[in-house]
GROMACS .gro file of C-alpha atoms in nm:
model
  202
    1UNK     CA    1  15.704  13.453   9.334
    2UNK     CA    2  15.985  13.488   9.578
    3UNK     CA    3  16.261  13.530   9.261
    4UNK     CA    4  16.076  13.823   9.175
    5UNK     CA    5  16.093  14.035   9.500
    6UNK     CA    6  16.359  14.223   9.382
    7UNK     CA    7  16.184  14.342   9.064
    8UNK     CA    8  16.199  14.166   8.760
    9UNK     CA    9  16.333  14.364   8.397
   10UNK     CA   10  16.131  14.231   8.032
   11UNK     CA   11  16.340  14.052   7.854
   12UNK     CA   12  16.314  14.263   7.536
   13UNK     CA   13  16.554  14.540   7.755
   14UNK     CA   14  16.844  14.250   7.805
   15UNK     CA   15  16.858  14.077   7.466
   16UNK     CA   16  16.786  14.128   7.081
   17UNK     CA   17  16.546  13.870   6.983
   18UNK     CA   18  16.430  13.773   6.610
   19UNK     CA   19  16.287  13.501   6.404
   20UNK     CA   20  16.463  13.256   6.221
   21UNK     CA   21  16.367  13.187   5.827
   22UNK     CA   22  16.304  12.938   5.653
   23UNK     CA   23  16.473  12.923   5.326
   24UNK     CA   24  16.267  12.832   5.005
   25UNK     CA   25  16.237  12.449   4.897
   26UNK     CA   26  16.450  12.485   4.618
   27UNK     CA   27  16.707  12.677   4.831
   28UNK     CA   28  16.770  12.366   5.039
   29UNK     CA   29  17.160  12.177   4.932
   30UNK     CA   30  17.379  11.945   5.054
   31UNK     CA   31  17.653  12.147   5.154
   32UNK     CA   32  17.646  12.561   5.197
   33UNK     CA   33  17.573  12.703   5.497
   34UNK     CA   34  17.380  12.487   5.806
   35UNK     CA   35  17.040  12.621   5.868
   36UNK     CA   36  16.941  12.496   6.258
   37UNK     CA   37  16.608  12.359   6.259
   38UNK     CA   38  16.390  12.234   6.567
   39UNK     CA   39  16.495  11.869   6.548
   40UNK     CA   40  16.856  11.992   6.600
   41UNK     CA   41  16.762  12.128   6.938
   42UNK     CA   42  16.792  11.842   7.247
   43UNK     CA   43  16.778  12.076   7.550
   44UNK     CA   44  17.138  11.916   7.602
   45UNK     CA   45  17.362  12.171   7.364
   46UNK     CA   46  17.281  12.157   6.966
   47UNK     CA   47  17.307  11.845   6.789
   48UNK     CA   48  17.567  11.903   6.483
   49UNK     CA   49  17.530  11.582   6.279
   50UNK     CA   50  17.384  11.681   5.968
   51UNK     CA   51  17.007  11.544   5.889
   52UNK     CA   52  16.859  11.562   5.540
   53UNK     CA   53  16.814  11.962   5.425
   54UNK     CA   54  17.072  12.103   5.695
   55UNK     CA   55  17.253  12.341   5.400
   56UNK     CA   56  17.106  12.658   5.224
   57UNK     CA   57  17.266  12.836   4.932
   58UNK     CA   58  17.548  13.121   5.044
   59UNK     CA   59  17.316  13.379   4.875
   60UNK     CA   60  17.079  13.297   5.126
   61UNK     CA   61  17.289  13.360   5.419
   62UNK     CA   62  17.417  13.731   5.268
   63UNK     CA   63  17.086  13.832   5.213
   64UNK     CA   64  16.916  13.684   5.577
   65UNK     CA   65  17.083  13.950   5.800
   66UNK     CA   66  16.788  13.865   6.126
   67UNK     CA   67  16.822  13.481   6.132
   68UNK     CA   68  17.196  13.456   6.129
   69UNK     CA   69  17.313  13.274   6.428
   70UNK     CA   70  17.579  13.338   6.634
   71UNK     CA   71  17.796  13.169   6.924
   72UNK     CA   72  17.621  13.186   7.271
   73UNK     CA   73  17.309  13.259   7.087
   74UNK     CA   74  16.983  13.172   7.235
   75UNK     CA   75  16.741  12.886   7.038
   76UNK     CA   76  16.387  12.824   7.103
   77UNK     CA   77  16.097  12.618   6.954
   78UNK     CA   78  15.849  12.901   6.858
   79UNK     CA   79  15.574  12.725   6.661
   80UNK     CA   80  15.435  12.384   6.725
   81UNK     CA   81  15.159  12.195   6.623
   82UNK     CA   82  15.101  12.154   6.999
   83UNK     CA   83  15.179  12.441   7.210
   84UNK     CA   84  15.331  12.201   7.476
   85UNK     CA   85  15.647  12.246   7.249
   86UNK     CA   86  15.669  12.612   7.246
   87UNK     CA   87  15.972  12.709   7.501
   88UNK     CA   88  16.019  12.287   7.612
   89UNK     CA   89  16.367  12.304   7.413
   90UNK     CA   90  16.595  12.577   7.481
   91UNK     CA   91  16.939  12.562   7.355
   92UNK     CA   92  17.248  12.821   7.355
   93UNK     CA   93  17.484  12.765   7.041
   94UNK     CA   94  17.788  12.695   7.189
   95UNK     CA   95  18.158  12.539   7.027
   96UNK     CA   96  18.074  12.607   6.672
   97UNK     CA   97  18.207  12.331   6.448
   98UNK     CA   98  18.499  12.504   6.246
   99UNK     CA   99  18.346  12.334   5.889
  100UNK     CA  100  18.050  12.579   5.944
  101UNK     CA  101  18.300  12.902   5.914
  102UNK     CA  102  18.059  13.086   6.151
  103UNK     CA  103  17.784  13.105   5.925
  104UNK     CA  104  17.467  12.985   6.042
  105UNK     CA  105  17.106  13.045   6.012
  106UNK     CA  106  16.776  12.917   6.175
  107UNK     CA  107  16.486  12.847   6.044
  108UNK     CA  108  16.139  13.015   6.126
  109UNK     CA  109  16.022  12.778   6.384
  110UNK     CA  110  16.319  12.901   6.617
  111UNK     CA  111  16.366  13.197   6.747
  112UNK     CA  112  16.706  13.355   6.798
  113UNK     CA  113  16.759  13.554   7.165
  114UNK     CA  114  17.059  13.697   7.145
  115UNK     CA  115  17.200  13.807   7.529
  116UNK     CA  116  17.316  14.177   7.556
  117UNK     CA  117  17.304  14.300   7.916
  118UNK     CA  118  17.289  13.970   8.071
  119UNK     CA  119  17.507  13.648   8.101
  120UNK     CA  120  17.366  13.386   7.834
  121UNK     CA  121  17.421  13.102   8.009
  122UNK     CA  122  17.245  13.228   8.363
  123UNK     CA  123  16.941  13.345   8.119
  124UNK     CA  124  16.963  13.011   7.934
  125UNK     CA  125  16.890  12.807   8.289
  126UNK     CA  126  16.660  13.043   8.412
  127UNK     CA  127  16.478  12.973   8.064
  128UNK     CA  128  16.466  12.587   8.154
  129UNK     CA  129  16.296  12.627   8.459
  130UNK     CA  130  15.963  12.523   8.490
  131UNK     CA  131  15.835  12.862   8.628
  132UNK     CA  132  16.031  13.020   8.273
  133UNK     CA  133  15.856  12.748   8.041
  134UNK     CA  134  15.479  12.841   8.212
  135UNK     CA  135  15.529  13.222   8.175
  136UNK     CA  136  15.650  13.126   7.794
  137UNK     CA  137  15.302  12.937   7.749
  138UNK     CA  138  15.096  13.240   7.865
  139UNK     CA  139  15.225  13.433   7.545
  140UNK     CA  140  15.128  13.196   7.273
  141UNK     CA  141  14.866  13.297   7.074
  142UNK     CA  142  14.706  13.172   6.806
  143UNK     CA  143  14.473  12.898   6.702
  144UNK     CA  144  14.856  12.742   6.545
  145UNK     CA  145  15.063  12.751   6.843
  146UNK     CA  146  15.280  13.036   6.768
  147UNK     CA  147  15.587  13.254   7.005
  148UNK     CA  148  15.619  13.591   6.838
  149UNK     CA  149  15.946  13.797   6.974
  150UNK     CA  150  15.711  14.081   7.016
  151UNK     CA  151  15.547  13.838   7.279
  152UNK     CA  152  15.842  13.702   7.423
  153UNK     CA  153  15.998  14.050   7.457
  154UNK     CA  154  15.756  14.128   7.759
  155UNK     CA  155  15.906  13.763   7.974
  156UNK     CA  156  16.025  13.905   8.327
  157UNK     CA  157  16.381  13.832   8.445
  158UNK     CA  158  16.397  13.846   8.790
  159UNK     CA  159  16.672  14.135   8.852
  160UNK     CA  160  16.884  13.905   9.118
  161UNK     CA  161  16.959  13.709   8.778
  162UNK     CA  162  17.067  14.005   8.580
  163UNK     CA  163  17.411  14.073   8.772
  164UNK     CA  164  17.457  13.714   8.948
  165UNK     CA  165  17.777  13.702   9.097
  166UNK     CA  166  17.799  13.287   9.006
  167UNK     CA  167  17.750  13.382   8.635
  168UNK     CA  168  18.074  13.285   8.577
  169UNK     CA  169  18.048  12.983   8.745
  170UNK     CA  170  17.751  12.887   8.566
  171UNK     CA  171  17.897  12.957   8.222
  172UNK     CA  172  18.215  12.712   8.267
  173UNK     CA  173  18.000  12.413   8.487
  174UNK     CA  174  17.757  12.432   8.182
  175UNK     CA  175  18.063  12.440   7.892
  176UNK     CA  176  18.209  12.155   8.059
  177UNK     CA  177  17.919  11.979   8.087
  178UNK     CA  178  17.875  11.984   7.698
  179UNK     CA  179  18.236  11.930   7.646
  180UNK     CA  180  18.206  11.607   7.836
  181UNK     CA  181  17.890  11.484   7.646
  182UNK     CA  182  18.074  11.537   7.319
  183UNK     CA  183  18.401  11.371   7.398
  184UNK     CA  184  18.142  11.075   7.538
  185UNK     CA  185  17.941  11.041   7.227
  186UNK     CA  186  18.278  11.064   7.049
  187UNK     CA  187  18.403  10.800   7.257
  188UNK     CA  188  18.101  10.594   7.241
  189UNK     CA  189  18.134  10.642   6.795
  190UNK     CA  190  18.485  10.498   6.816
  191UNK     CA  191  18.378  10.203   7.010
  192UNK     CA  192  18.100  10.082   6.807
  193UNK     CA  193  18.321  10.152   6.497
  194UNK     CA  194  18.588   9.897   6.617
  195UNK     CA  195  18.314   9.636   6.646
  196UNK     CA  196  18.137   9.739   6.302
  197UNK     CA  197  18.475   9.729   6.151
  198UNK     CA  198  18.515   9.325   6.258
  199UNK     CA  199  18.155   9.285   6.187
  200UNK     CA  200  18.190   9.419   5.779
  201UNK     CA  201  18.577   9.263   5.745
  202UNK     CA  202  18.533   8.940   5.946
   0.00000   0.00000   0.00000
């Protein structure tokens, strides 16, 4: 492939990658820390709003050290009951909401890729690419479609990637970008609010 005729370096030497956890049942609660699952991935920036089971108990988080999650983290689908899912979604956890006081943990369907010696947001795009999400589908194994880090490790990055000159660039177009679809869904709340409100009061 033409992207790689510079060389390409495995993933594993440009990021720290682990596997989220999934808390016990009886761990779940309705307010604690958020625990990111796979429905609160949209390929678009991670969806906030709170679903059923979104909290975990404070213990949990002090004693999870690998599936914390951290701004400008990497997220990724990594078991599916299909393994057309595995590496479709891939989100970067960006503009933390300031209610979640930075503590935040995924569960074990995710996995966390956390960008060391390479811009996240360049790595997340190169990710989304189609030629990314087929080298992601050779390293499934598994009768139950299943990413392991020590699989995903080995992914090439082309090298032209891994000091891009438009990383910058890339990072604020793409920061924007979200910015603008949550000031537009906020904006879209407000107006069906104002008709709701009429609607309820007459």
């Amino acid at each position: 492939l033409p992207m790689f005729r510079n060389g390409y370096t495995p993933l594993g030497e440009l990021t720290a990658i682990n596997a989220g956890k999934t808390p016990a049942k009886q761990a779940y609660t309705s307010k604690g820390v958020r625990i990111l699952k796979v429905r609160d991935l949209t390929n678009q920036g991670v969806d906030w709003e709170e679903g059923d089971r979104a909290y975990t108990l404070p213990e949990v988080f002090a004693k999870t050290k690998k599936a914390r999650v951290q701004e400008n983290d990497l997220l990724l689908i990594s078991a599916a009951h299909l393994a057309y899912y595995i590496g479709k979604e891939v989100d970067i956890v960006f503009d933390i909401p300031k209610e979640f006081d930075n503590k935040l943990l995924a569960v074990g369907e995710l996995l966390i890729v956390r960008a060391e010696k390479i811009n996240p947001y360049v790595l997340l795009w190169y990710m989304r690419t189609k030629v990314a999400y087929l080298l992601i589908q050779r390293l499934i194994t598994g009768e139950t479609s299943h990413l392991y880090a020590k699989d995903l490790i080995t992914l090439p990055i082309p090298k032209i990637l891994i000091d891009f000159e438009g990383a910058g660039k890339v990072e604020k177009l793409t920061k924007e970008a979200m910015n603008l679809k949550r000031e537009s869904k906020e904006l879209l709340e407000q107006a069906k609010s104002e008709i709701e409100k009429i609607v309820e009061n007459g």
